[in-house]
CSV table of N, CA, C and O in Angstrom, one decimal:
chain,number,residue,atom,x,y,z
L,1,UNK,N,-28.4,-37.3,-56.2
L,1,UNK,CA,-28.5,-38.5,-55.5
L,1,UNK,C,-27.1,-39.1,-55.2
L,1,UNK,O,-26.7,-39.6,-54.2
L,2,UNK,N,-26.6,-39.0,-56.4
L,2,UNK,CA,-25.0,-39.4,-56.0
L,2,UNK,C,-23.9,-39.1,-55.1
L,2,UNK,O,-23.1,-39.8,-54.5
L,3,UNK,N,-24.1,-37.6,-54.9
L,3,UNK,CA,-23.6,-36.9,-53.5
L,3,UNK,C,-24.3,-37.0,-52.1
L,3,UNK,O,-23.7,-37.0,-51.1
L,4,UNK,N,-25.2,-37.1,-52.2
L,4,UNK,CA,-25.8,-37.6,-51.0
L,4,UNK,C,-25.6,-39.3,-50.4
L,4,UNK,O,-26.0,-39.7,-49.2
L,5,UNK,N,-25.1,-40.2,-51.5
L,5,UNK,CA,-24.7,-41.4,-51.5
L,5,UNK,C,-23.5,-41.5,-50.9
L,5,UNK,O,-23.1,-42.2,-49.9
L,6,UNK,N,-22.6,-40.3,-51.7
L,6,UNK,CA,-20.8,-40.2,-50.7
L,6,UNK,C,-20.6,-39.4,-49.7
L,6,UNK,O,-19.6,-39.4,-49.0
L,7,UNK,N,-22.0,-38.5,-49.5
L,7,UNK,CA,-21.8,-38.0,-48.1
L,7,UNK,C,-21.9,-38.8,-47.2
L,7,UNK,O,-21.4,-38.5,-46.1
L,8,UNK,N,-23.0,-40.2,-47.5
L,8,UNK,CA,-23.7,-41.0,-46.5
L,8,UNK,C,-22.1,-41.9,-46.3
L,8,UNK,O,-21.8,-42.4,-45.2
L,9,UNK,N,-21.4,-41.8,-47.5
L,9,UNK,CA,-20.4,-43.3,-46.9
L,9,UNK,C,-19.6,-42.6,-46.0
L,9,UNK,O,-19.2,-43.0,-44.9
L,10,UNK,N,-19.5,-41.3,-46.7
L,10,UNK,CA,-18.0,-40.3,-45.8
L,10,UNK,C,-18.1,-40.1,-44.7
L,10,UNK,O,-17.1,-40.2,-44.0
L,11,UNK,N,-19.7,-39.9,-43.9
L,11,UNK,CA,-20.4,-39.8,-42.5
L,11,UNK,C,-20.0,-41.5,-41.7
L,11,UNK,O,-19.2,-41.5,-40.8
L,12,UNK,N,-20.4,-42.5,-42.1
L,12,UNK,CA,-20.5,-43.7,-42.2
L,12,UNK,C,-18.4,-44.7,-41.8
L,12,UNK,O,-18.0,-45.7,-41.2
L,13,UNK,N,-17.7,-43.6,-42.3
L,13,UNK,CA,-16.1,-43.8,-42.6
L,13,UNK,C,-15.9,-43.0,-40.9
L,13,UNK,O,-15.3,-43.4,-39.9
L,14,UNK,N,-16.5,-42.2,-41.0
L,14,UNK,CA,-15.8,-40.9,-39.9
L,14,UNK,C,-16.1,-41.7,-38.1
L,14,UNK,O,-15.5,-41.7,-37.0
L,15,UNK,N,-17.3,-42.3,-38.6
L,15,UNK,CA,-17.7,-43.1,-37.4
L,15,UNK,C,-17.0,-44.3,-36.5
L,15,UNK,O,-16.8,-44.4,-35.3
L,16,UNK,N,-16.5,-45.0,-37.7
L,16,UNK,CA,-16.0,-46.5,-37.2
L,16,UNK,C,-14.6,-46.0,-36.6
L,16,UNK,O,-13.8,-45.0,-36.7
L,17,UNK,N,-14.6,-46.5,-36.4
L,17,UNK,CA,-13.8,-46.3,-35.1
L,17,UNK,C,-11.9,-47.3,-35.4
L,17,UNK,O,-11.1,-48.0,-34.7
L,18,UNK,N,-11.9,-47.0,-36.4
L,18,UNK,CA,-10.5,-47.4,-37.2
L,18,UNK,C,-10.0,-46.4,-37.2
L,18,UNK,O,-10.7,-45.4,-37.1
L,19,UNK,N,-8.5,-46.4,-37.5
L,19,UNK,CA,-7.7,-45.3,-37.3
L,19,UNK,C,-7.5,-44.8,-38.9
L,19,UNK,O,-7.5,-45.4,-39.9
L,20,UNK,N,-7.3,-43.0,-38.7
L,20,UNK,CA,-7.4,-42.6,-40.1
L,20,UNK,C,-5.9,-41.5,-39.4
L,20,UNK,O,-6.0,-40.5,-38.7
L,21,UNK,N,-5.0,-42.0,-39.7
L,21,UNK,CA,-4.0,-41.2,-40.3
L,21,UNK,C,-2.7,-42.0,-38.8
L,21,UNK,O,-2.0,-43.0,-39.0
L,22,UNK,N,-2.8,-41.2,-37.3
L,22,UNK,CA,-2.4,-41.6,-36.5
L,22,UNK,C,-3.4,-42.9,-35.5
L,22,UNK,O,-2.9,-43.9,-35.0
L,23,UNK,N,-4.7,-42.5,-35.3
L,23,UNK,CA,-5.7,-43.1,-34.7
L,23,UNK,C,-6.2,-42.3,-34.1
L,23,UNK,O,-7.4,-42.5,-33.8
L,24,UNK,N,-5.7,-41.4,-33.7
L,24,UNK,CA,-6.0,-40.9,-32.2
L,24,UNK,C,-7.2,-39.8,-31.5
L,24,UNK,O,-7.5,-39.4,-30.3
L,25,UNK,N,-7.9,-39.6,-32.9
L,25,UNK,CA,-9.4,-39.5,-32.5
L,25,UNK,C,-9.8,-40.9,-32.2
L,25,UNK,O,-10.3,-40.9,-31.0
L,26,UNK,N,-9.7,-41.8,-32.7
L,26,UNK,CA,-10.4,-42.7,-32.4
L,26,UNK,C,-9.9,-43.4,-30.9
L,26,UNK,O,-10.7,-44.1,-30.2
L,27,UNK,N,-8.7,-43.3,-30.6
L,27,UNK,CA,-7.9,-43.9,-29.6
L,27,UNK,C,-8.7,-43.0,-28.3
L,27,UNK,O,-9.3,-43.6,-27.4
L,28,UNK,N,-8.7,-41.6,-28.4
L,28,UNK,CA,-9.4,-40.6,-27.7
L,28,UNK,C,-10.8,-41.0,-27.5
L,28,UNK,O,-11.1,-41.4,-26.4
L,29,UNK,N,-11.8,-40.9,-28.6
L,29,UNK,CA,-13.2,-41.7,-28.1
L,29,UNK,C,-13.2,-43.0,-27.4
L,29,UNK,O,-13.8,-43.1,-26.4
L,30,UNK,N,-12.6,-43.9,-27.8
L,30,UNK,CA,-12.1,-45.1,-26.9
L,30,UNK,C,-11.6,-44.5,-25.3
L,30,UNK,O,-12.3,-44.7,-24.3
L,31,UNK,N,-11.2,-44.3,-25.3
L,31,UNK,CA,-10.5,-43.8,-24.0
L,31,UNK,C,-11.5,-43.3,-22.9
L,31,UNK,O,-11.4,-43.9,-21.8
L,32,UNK,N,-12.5,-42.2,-23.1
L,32,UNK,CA,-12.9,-41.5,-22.9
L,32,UNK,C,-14.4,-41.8,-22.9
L,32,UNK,O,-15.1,-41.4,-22.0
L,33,UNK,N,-14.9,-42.6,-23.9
L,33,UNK,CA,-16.5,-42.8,-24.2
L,33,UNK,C,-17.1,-41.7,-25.0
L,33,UNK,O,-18.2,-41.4,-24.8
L,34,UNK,N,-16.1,-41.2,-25.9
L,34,UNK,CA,-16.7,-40.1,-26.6
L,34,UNK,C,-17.1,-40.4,-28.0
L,34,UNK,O,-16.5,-41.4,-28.4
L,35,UNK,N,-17.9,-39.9,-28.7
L,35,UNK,CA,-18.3,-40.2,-30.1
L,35,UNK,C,-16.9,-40.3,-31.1
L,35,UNK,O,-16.1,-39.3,-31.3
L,36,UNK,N,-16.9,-41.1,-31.4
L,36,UNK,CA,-15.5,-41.4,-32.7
L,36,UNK,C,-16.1,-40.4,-33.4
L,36,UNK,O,-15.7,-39.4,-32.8
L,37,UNK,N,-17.1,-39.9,-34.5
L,37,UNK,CA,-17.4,-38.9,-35.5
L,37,UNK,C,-17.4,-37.8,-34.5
L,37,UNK,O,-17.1,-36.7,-35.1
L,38,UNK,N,-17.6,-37.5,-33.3
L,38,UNK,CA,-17.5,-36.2,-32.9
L,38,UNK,C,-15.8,-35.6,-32.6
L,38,UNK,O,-15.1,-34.6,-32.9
L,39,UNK,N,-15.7,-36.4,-32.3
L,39,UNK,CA,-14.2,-35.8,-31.6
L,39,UNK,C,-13.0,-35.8,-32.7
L,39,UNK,O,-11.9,-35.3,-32.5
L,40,UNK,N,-13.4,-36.7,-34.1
L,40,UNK,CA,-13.0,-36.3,-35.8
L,40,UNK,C,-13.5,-35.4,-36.0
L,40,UNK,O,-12.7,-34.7,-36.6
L,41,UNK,N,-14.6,-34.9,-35.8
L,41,UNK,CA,-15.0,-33.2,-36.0
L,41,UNK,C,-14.1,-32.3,-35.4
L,41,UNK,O,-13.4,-31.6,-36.0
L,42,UNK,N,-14.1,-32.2,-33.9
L,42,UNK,CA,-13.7,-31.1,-33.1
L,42,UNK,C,-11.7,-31.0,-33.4
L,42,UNK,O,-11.0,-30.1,-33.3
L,43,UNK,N,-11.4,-32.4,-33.6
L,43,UNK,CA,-9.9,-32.9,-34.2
L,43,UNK,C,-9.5,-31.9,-35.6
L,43,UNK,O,-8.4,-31.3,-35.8
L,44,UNK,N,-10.7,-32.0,-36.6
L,44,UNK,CA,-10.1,-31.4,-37.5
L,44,UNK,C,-10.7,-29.9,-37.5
L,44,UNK,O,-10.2,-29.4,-38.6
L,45,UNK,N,-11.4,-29.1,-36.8
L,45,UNK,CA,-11.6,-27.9,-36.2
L,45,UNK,C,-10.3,-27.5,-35.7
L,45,UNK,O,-10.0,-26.4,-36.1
L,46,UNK,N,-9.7,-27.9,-35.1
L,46,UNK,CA,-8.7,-27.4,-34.6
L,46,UNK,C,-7.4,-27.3,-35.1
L,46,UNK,O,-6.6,-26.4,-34.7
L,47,UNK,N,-7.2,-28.3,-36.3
L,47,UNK,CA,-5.9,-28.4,-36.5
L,47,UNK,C,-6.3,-27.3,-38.2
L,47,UNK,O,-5.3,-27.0,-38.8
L,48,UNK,N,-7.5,-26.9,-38.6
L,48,UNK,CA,-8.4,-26.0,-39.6
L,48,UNK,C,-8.2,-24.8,-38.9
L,48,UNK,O,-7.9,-23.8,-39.6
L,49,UNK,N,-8.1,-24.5,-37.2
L,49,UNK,CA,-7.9,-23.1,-37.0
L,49,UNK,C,-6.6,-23.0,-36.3
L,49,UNK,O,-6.5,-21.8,-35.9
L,50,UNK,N,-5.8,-23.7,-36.1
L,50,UNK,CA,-4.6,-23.4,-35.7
L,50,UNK,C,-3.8,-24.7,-36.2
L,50,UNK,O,-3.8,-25.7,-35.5
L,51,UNK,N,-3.1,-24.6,-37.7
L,51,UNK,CA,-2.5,-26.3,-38.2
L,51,UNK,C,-1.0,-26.5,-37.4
L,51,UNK,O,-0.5,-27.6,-37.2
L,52,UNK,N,-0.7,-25.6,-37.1
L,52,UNK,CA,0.7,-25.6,-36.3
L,52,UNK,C,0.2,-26.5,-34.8
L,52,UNK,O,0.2,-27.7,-34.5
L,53,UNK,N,-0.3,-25.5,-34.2
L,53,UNK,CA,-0.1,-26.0,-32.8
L,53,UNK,C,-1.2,-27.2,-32.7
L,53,UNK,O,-1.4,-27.6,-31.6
L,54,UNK,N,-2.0,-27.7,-33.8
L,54,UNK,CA,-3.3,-28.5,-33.5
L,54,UNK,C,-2.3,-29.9,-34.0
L,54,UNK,O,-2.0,-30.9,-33.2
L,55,UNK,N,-1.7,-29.7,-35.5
L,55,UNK,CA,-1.0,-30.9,-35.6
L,55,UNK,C,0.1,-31.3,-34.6
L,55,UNK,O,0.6,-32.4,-34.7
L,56,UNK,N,0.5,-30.6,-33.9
L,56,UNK,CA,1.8,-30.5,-33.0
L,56,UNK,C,0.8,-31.6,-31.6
L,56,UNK,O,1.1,-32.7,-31.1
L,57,UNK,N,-0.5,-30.8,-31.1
L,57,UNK,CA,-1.0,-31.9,-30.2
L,57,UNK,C,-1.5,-33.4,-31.0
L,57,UNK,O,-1.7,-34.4,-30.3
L,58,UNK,N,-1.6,-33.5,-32.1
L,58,UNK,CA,-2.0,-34.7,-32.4
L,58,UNK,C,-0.9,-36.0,-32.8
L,58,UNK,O,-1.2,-37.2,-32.9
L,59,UNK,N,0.4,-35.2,-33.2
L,59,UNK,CA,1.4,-35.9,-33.2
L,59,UNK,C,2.1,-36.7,-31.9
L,59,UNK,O,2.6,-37.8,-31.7
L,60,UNK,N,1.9,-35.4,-30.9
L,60,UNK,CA,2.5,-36.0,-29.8
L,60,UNK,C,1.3,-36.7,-29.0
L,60,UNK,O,1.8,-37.2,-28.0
L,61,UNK,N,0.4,-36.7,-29.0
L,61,UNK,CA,-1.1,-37.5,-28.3
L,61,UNK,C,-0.7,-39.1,-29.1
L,61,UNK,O,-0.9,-40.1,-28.4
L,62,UNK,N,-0.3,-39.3,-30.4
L,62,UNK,CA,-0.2,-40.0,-31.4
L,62,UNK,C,1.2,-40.8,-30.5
L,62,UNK,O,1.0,-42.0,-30.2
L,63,UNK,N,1.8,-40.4,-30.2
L,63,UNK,CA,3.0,-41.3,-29.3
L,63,UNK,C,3.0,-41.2,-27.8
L,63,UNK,O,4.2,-41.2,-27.4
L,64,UNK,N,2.1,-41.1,-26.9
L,64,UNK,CA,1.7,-41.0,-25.3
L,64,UNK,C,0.2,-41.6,-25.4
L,64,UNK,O,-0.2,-42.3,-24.4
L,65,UNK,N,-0.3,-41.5,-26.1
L,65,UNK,CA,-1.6,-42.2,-25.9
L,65,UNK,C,-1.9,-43.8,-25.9
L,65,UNK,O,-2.7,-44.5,-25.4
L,66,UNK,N,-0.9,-44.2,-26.8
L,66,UNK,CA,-0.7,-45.8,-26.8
L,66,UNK,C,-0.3,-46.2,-25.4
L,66,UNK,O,-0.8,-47.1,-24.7
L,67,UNK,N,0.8,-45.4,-24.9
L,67,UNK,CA,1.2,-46.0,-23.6
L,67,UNK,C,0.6,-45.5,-22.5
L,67,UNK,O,1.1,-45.9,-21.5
L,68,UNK,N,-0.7,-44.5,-22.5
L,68,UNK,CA,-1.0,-43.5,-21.4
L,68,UNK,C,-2.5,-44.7,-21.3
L,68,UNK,O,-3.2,-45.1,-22.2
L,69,UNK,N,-2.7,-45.0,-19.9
L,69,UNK,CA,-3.7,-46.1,-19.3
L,69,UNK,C,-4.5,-45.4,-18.2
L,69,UNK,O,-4.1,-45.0,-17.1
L,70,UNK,N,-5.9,-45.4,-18.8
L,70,UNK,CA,-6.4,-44.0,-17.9
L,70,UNK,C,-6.7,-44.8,-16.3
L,70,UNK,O,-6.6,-46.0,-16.2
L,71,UNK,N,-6.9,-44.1,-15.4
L,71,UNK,CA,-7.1,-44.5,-13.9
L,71,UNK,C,-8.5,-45.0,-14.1
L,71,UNK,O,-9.3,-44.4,-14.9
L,72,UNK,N,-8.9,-46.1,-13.5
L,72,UNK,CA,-10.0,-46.4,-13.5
L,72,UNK,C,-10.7,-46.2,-11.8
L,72,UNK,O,-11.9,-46.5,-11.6
């Protein structure tokens, strides 16, 4: 019961839409209209199968995305 209590918060954390490290899953779902827990999935999938070049795009997304203002 206890594990299923901190999976529920961990699920619960992944969602809100506060920044966990740079932001920029979350800056990304903002942007875009995409699920903040999804795109922290597909975020850490990526940098899980390639940590070089996945952290290399999230670092630099991490300093162009604050100033990048999408076309409306």
């Amino acid at each position: 019961m206890n594990s299923f209590n901190s999976t529920d918060r961990y699920i619960r954390r992944m969602k809100r839409p506060r920044s966990l490290v740079c932001g920029v899953a979350a800056m990304m779902a903002d942007k875009f209209d995409w699920s903040c827990l999804w795109t922290r999935v597909v975020w850490a999938i990526a940098v899980i199968m390639n940590p070089a070049l996945g952290l290399l795009a999230y670092f630099v997304l991490a300093l162009i995305l604050p100033k990048w203002e999408a076309k409306v």
